[in-house]
Coordinates of N, CA, C and O in Angstrom, one line a residue:
X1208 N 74.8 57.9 159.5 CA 75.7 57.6 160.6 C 74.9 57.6 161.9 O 74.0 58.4 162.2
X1209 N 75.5 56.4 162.8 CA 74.7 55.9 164.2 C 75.1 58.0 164.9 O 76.1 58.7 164.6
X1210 N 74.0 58.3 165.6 CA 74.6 58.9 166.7 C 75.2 58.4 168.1 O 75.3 59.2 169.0
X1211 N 75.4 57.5 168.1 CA 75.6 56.8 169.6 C 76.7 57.3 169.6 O 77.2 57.4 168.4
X1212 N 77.5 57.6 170.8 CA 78.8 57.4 171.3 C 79.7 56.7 171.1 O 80.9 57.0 171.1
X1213 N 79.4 55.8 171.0 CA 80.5 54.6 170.2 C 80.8 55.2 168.9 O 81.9 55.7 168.7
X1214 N 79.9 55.3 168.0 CA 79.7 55.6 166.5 C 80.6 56.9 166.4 O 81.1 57.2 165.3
X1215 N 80.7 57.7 167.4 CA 81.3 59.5 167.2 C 82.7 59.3 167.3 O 83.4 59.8 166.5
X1216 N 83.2 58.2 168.8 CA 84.6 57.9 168.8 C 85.1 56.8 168.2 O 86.0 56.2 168.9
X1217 N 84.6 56.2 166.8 CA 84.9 55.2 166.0 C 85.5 56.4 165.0 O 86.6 56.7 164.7
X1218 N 84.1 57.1 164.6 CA 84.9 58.4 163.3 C 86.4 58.9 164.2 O 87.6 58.7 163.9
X1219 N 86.0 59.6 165.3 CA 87.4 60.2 165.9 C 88.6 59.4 165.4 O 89.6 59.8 164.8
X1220 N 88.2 58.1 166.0 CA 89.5 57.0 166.0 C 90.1 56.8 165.0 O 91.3 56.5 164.9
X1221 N 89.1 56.7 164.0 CA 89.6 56.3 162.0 C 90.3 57.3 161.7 O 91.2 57.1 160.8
X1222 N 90.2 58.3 162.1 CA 91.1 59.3 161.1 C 92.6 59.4 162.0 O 93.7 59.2 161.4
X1223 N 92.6 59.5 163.4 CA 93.7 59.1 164.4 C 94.5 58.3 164.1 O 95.7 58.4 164.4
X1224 N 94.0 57.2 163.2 CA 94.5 55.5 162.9 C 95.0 55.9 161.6 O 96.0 55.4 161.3
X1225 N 94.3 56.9 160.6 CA 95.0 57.3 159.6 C 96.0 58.1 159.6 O 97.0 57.7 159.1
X1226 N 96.1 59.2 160.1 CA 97.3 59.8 160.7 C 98.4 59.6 161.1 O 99.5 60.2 160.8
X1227 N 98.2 58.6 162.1 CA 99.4 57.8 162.7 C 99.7 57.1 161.6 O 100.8 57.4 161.2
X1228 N 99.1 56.2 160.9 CA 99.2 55.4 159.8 C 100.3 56.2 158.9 O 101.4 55.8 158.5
X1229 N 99.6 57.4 158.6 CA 100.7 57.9 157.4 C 101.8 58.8 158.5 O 102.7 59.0 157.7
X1230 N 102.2 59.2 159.4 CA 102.6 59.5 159.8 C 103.9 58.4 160.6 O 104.8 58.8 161.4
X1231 N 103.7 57.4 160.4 CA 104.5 56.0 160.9 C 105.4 56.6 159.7 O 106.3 57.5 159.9
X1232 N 105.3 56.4 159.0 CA 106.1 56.5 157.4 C 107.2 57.2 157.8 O 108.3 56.9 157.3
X1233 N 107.1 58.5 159.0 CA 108.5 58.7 159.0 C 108.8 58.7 160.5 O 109.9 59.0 160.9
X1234 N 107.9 58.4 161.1 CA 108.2 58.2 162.8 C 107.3 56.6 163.1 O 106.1 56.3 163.2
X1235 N 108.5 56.0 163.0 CA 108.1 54.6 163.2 C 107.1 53.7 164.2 O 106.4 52.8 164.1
X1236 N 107.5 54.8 165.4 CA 107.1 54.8 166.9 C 105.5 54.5 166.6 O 104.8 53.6 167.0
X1237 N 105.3 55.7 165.7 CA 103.3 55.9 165.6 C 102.9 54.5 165.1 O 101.8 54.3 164.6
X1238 N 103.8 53.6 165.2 CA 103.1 51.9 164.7 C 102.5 51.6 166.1 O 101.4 51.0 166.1
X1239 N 102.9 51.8 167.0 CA 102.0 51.6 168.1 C 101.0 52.0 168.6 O 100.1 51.5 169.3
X1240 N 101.3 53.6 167.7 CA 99.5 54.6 168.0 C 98.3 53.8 167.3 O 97.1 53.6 167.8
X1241 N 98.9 53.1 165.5 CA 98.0 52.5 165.3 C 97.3 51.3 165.6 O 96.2 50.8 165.2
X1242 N 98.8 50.5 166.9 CA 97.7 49.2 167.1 C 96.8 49.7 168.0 O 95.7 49.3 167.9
X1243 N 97.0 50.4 168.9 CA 96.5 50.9 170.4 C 94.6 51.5 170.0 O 93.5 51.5 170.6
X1244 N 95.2 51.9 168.4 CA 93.7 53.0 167.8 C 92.6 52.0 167.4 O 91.4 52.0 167.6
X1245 N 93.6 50.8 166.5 CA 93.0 49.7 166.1 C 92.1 48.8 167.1 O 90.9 48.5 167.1
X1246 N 93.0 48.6 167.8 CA 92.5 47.8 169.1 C 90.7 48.6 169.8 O 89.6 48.1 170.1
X1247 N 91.3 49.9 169.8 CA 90.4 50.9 170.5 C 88.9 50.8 169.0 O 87.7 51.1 169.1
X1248 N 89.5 50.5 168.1 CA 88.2 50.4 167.5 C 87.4 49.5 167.3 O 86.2 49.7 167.0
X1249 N 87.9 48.4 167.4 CA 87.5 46.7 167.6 C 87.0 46.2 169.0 O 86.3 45.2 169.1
X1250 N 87.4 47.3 170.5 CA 86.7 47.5 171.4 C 85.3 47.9 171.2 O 84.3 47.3 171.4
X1251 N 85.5 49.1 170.6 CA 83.9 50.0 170.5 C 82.7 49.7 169.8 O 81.5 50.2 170.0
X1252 N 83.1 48.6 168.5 CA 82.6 48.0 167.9 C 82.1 46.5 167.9 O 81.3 45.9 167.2
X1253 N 82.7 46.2 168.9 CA 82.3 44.6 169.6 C 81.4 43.6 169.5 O 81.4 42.6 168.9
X1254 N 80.2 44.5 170.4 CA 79.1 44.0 170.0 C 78.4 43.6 168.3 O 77.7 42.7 168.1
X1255 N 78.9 44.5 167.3 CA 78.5 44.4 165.9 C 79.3 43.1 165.1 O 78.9 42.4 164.1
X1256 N 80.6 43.0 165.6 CA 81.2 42.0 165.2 C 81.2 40.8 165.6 O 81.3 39.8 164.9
X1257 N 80.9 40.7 167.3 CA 79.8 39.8 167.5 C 79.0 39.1 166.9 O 79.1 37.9 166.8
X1258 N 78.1 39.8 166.4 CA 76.8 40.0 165.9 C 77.3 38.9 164.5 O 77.1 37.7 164.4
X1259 N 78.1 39.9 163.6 CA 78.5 38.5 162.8 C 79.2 37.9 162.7 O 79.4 37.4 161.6
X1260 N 79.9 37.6 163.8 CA 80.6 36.2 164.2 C 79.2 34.9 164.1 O 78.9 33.9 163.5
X1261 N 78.5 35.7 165.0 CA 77.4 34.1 165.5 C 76.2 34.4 163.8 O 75.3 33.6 163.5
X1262 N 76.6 35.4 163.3 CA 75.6 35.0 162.1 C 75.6 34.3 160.8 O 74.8 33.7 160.0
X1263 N 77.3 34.8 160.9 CA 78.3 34.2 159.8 C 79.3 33.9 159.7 O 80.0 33.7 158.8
X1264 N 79.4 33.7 160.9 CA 81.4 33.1 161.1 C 82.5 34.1 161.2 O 82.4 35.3 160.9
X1265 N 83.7 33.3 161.6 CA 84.8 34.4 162.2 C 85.5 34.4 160.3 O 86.4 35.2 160.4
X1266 N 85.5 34.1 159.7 CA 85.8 34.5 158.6 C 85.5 35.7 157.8 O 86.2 36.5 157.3
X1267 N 83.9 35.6 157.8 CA 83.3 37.0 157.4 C 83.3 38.2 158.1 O 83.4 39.4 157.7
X1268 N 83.3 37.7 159.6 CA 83.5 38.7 160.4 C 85.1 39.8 159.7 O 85.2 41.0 159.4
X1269 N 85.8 39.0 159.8 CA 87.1 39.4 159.4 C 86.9 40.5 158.3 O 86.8 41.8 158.4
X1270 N 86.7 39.8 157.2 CA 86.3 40.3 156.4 C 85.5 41.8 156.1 O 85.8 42.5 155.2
X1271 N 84.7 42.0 157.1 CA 84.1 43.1 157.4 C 84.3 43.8 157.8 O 83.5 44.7 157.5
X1272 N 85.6 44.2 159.0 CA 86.1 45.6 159.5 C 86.6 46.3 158.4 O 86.3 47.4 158.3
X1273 N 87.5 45.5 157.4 CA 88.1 47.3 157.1 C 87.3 48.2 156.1 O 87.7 49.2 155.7
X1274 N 85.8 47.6 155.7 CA 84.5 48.0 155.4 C 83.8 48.7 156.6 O 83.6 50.0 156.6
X1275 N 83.6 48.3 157.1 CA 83.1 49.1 158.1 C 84.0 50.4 158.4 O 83.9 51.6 158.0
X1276 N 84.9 49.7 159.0 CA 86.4 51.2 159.4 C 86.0 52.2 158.4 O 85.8 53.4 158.8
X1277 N 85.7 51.9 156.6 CA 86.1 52.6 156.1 C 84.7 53.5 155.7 O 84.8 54.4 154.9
X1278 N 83.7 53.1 156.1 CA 82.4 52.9 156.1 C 82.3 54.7 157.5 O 81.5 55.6 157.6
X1279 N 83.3 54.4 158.2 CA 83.2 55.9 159.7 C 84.2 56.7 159.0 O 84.4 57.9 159.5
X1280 N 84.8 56.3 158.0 CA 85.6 57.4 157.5 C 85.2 58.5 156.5 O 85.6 59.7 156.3
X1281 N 84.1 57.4 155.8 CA 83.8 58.1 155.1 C 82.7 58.9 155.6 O 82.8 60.1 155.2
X1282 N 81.5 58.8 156.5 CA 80.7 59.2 157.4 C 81.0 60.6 157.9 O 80.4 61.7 158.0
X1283 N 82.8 60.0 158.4 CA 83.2 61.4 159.1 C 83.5 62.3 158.1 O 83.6 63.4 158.6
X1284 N 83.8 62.3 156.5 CA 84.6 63.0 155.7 C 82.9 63.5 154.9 O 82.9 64.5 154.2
X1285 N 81.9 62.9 155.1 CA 80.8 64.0 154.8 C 80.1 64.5 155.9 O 79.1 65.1 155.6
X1286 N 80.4 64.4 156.8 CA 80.1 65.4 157.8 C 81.1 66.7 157.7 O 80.6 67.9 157.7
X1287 N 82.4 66.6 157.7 CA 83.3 67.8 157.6 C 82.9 68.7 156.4 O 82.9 70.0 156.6
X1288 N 82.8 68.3 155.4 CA 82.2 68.6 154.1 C 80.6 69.2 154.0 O 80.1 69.9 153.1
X1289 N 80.0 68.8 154.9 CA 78.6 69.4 154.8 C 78.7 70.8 156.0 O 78.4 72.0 156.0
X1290 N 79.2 70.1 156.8 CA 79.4 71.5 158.0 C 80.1 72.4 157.5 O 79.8 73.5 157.9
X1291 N 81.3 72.4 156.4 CA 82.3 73.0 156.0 C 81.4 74.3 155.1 O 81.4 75.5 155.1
X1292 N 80.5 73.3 154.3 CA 79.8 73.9 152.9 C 78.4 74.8 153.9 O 77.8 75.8 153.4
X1293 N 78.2 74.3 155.1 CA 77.2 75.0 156.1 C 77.6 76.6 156.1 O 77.2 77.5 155.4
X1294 N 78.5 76.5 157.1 CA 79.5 77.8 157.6 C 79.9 78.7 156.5 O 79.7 79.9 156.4
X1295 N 80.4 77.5 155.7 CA 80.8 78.5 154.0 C 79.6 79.7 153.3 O 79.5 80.9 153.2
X1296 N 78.7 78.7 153.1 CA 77.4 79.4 153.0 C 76.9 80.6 153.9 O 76.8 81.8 153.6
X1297 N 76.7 80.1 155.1 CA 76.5 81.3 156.0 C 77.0 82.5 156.0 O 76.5 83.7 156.1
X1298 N 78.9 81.9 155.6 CA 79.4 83.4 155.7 C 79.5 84.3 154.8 O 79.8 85.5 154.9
X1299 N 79.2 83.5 153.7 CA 78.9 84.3 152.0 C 77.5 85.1 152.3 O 77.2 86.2 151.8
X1300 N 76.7 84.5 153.1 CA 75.4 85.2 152.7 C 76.0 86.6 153.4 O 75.9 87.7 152.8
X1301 N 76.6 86.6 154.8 CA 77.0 87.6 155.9 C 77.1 88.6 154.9 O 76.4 89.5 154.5
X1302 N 78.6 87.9 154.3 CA 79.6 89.2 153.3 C 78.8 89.8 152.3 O 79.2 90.9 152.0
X1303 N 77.6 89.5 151.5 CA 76.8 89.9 150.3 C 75.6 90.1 150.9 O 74.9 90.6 150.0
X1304 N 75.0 90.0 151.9 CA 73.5 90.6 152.3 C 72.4 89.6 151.2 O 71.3 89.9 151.0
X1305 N 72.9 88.8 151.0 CA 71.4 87.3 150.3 C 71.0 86.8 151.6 O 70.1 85.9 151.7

């Protein structure tokens, strides 16, 4: 995963966009959180979509966000999982003296 700033508030935003997503299901309203999140992610990502607009067309382009999108989700869901299994560790060694 990029560290750039874009790349940190793309993971933020995917899981936000999921949330509201499943959370629409029973508050309808959050249909707007997700276009507003969507939108916010297709901002931040611009330039890359760009990129293959003029390399490959607005077809492929298409094609490739919800790959990508799902591409920062999963980024962000081994990051949680490695820092989780980090801390976990640490604090096992604390409690047993290894």
């Amino acid at each position: 995963m990029n560290l750039q700033l874009s790349s940190r508030l793309s993971v933020i935003s995917i899981f936000a966009l999921l949330g509201a997503a499943i959370g629409s299901v029973w508050w309808t309203t959050l249909l707007g959180v997700v276009v507003v999140l969507s939108g916010v992610l297709l901002a931040l990502n611009a330039p890359v979509y760009n990129f293959f607009v003029r390399q490959r067309g607005w077809w492929f382009a298409l094609r490739v966000i919800p790959w990508h999108w799902l591409y920062y989700f999963y980024c962000g869901l081994a990051y949680a999982i490695g820092t989780s299994r980090h801390y976990w560790r640490q604090k096992k060694q604390l409690a047993f003296g290894n």
